[in-house]
mmCIF file of C-alpha atoms in Angstrom:
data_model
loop_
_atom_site.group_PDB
_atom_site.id
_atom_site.type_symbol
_atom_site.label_atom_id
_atom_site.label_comp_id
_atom_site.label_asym_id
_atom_site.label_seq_id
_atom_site.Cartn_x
_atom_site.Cartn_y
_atom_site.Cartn_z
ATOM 1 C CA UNK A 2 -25.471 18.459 -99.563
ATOM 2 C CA UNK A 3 -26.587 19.741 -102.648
ATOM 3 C CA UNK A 4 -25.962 23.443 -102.195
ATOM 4 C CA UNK A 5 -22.395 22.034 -102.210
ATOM 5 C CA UNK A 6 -22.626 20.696 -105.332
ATOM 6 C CA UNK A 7 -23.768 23.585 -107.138
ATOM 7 C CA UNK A 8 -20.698 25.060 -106.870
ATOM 8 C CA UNK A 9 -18.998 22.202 -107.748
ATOM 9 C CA UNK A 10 -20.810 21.589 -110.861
ATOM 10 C CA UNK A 11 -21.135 25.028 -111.984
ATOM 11 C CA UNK A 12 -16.512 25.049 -111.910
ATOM 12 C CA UNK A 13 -16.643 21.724 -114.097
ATOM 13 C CA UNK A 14 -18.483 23.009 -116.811
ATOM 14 C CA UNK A 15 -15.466 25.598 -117.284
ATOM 15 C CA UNK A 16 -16.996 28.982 -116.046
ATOM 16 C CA UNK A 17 -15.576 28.338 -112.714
ATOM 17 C CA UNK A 18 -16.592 30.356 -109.940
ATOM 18 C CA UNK A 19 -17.925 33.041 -111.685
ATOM 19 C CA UNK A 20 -20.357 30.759 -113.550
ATOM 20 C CA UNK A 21 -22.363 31.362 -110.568
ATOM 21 C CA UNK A 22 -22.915 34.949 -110.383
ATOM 22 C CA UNK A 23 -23.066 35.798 -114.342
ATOM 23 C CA UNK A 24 -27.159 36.376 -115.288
ATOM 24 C CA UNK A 25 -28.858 34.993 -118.402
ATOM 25 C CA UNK A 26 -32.261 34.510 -119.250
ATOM 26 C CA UNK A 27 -32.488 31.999 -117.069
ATOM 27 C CA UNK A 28 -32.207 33.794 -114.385
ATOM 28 C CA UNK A 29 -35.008 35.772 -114.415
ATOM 29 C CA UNK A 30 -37.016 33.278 -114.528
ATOM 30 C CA UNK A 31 -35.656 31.585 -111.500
ATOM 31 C CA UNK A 32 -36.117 34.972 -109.522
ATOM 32 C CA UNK A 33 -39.442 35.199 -110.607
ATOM 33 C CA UNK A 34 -40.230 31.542 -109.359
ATOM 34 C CA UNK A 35 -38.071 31.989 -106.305
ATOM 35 C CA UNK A 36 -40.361 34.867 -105.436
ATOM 36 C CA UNK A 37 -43.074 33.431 -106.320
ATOM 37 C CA UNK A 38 -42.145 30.292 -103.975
ATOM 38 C CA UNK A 39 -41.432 32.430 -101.570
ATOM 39 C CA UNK A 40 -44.303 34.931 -101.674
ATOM 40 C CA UNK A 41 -47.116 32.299 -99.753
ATOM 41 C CA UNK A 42 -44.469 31.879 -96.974
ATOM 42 C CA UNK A 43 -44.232 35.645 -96.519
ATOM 43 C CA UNK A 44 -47.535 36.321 -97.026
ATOM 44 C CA UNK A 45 -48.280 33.935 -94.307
ATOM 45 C CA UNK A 46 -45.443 34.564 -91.507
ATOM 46 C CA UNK A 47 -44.647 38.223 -92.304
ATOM 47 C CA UNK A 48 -47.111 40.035 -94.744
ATOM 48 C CA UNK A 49 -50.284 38.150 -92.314
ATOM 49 C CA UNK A 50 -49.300 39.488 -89.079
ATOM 50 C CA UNK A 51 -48.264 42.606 -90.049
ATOM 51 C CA UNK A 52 -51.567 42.934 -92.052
ATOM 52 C CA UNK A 53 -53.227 41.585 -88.840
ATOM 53 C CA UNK A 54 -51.669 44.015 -86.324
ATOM 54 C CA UNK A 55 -52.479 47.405 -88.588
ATOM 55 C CA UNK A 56 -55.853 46.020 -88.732
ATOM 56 C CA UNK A 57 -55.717 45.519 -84.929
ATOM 57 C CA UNK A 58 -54.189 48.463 -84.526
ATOM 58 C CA UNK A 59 -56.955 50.309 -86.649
ATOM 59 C CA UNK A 60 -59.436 48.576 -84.830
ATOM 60 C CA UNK A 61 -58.012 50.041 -81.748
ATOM 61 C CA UNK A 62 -58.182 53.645 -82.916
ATOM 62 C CA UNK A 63 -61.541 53.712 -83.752
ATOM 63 C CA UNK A 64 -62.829 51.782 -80.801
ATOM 64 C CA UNK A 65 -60.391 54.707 -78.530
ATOM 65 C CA UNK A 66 -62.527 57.148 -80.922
ATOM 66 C CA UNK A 67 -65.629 55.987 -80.390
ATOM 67 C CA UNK A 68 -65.084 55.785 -77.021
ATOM 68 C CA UNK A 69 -63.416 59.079 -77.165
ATOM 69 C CA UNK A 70 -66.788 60.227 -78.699
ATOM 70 C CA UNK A 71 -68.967 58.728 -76.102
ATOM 71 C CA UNK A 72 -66.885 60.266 -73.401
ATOM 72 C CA UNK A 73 -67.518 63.544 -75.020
ATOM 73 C CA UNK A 74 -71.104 63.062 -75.645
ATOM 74 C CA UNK A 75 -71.104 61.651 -71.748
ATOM 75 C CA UNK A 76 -69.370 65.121 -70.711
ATOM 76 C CA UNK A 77 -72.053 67.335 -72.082
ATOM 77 C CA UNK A 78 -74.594 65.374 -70.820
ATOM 78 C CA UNK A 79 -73.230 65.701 -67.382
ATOM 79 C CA UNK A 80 -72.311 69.165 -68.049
ATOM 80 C CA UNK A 81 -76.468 70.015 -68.967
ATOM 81 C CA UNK A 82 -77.124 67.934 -66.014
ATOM 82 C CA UNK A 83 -75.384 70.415 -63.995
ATOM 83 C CA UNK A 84 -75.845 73.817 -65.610
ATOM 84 C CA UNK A 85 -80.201 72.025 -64.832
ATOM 85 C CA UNK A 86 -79.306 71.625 -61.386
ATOM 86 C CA UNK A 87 -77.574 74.718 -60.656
ATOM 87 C CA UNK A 88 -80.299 76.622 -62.552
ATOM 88 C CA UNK A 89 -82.702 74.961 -60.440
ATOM 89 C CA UNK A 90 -80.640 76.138 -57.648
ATOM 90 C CA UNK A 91 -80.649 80.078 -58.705
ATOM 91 C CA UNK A 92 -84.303 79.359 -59.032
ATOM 92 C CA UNK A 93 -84.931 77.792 -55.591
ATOM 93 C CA UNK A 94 -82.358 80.522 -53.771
ATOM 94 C CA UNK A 95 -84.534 83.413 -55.528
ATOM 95 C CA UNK A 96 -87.839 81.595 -54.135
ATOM 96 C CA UNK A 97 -86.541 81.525 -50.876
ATOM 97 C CA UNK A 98 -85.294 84.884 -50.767
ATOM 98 C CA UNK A 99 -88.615 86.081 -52.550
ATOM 99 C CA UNK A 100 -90.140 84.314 -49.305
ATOM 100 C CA UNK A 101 -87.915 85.757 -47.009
ATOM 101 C CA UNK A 102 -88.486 89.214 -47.944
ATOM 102 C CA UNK A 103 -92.170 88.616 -47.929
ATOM 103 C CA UNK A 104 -92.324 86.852 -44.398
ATOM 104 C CA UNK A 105 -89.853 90.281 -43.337
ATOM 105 C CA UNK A 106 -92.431 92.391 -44.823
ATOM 106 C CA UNK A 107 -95.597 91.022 -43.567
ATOM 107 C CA UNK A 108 -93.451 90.481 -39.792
ATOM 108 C CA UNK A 109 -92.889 94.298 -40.371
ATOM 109 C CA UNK A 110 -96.404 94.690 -40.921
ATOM 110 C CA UNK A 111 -97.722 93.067 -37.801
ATOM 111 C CA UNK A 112 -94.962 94.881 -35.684
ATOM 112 C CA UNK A 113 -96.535 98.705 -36.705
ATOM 113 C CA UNK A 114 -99.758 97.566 -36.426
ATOM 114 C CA UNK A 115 -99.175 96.118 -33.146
ATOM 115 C CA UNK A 116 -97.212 99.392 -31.991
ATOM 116 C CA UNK A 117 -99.800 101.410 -33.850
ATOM 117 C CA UNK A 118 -102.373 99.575 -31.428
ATOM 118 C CA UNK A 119 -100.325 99.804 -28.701
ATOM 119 C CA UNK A 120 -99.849 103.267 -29.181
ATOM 120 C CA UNK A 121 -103.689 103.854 -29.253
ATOM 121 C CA UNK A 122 -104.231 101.911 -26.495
ATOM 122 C CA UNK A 123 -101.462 103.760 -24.401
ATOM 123 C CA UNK A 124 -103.027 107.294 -25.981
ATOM 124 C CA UNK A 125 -106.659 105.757 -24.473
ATOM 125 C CA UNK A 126 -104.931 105.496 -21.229
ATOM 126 C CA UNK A 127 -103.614 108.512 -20.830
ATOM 127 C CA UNK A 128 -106.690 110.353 -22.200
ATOM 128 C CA UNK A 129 -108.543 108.199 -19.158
ATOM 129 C CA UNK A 130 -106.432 108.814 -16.681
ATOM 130 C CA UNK A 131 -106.078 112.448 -17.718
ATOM 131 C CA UNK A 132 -110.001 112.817 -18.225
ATOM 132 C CA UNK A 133 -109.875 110.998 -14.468
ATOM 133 C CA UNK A 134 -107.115 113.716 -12.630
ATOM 134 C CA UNK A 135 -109.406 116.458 -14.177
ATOM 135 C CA UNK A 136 -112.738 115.200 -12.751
ATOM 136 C CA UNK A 137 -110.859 114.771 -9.246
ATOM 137 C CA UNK A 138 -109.606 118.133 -9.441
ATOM 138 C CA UNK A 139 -112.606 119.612 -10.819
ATOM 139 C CA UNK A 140 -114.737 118.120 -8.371
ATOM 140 C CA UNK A 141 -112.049 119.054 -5.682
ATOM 141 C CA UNK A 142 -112.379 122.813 -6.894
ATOM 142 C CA UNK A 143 -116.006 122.407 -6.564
ATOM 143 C CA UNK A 144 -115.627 121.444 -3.144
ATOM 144 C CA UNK A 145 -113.066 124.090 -2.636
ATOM 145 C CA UNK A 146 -115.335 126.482 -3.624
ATOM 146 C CA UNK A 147 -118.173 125.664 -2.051
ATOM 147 C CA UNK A 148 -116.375 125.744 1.084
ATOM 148 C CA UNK A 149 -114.981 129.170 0.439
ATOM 149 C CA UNK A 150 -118.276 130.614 -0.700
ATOM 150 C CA UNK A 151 -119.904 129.568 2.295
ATOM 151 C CA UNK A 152 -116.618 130.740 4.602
ATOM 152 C CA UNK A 153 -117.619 134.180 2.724
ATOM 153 C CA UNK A 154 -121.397 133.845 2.673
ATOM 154 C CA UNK A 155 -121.399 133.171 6.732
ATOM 155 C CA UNK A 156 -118.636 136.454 7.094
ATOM 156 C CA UNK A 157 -121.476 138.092 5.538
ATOM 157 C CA UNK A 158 -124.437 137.294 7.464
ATOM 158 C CA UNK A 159 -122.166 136.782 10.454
ATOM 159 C CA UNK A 160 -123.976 133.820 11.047
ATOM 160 C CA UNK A 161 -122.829 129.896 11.203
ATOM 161 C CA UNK A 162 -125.039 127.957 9.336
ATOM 162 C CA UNK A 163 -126.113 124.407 10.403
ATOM 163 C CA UNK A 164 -125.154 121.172 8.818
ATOM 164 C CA UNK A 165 -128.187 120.901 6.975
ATOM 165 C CA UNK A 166 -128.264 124.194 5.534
ATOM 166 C CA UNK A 167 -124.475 123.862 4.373
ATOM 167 C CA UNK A 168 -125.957 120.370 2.377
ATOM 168 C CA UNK A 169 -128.505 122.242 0.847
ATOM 169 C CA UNK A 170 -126.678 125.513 -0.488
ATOM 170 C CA UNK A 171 -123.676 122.738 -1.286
ATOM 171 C CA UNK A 172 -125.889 121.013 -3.990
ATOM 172 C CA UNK A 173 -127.435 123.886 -4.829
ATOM 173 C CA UNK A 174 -124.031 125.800 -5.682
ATOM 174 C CA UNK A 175 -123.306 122.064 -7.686
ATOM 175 C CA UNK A 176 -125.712 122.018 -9.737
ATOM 176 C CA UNK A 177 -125.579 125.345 -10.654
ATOM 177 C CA UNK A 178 -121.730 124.925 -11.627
ATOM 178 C CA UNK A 179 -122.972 121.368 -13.536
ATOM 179 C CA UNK A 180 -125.236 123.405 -15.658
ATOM 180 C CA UNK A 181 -122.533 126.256 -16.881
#
């Protein structure tokens, strides 16, 4: 009811209507007291939650920062982690291939070797057997020519000799040939 009365009041005293909106000193000073009246309200229900939220908000960005930053930090860790690992790896494939070529080369080794053996041993073989086939033929050309000498010998003498004596010019005609 009273803001109806101002109104009122303010036409009585002869300014009318316009009373109202004309400015004197007085009004500043009611501005300044309205404001001040009404700067604890604002403070509180606007200026407060407003004041409240950029801090929130603040806080906000600098926790996302800081967890922006541990990310980061996180991510090059990891990334070490794995440029370790896959070092590690190079390292380990070039051991095994190191390995691989040595077992190859030490494999080759034991296959010449073995065919170098194998190749003496076949070479031995043959050098037996041949050193066999030419004591069988030599001693068949021995016997060969024993026989013939003595076919010739008896055409000569035009005799036949006896078992005995064929024995004895046999070893005879040996041994000679043995000694040359």
């Amino acid at each position: 009811m009273a803001p109806l009365l101002v109104p009122v009041l303010a036409a009585e005293e002869g300014g009318g209507l316009s009373a109202i909106f004309e400015v004197g000193q007085s009004a500043y000073l009611w501005t300044i007291a309205i404001f001040l009246l009404a700067l604890l309200p604002m403070w509180k229900f606007v200026f407060g939650p407003i004041t409240r939220a950029l801090d929130d908000r603040e806080l906000k960005t600098r926790e996302a920062a800081k967890a922006a930053e541990a990310a980061r930090e996180e991510a090059k860790r990891v990334q070490a982690a794995i440029q370790e690992d896959l070092e590690r790896a190079r390292q380990e494939a070039a051991r095994q291939v190191a390995e691989a070529r040595a077992r190859a080369e030490v494999r080759e080794k034991e296959m010449l070797a073995a065919a170098a053996q194998h190749a003496a041993a076949e070479r031995q073989r043959a050098q037996e057997e041949i050193g066999r086939s030419l004591a069988a033929a030599r001693e068949t050309l021995r016997g060969d020519a024993v026989a013939l000498g003595i076919q010739v010998a008896e055409k000569v003498i035009e005799r036949e000799f006896s078992d005995s004596d064929q024995a004895r010019l046999e070893a005879d005609l040996e041994q000679e040939m043995a000694r040359r």
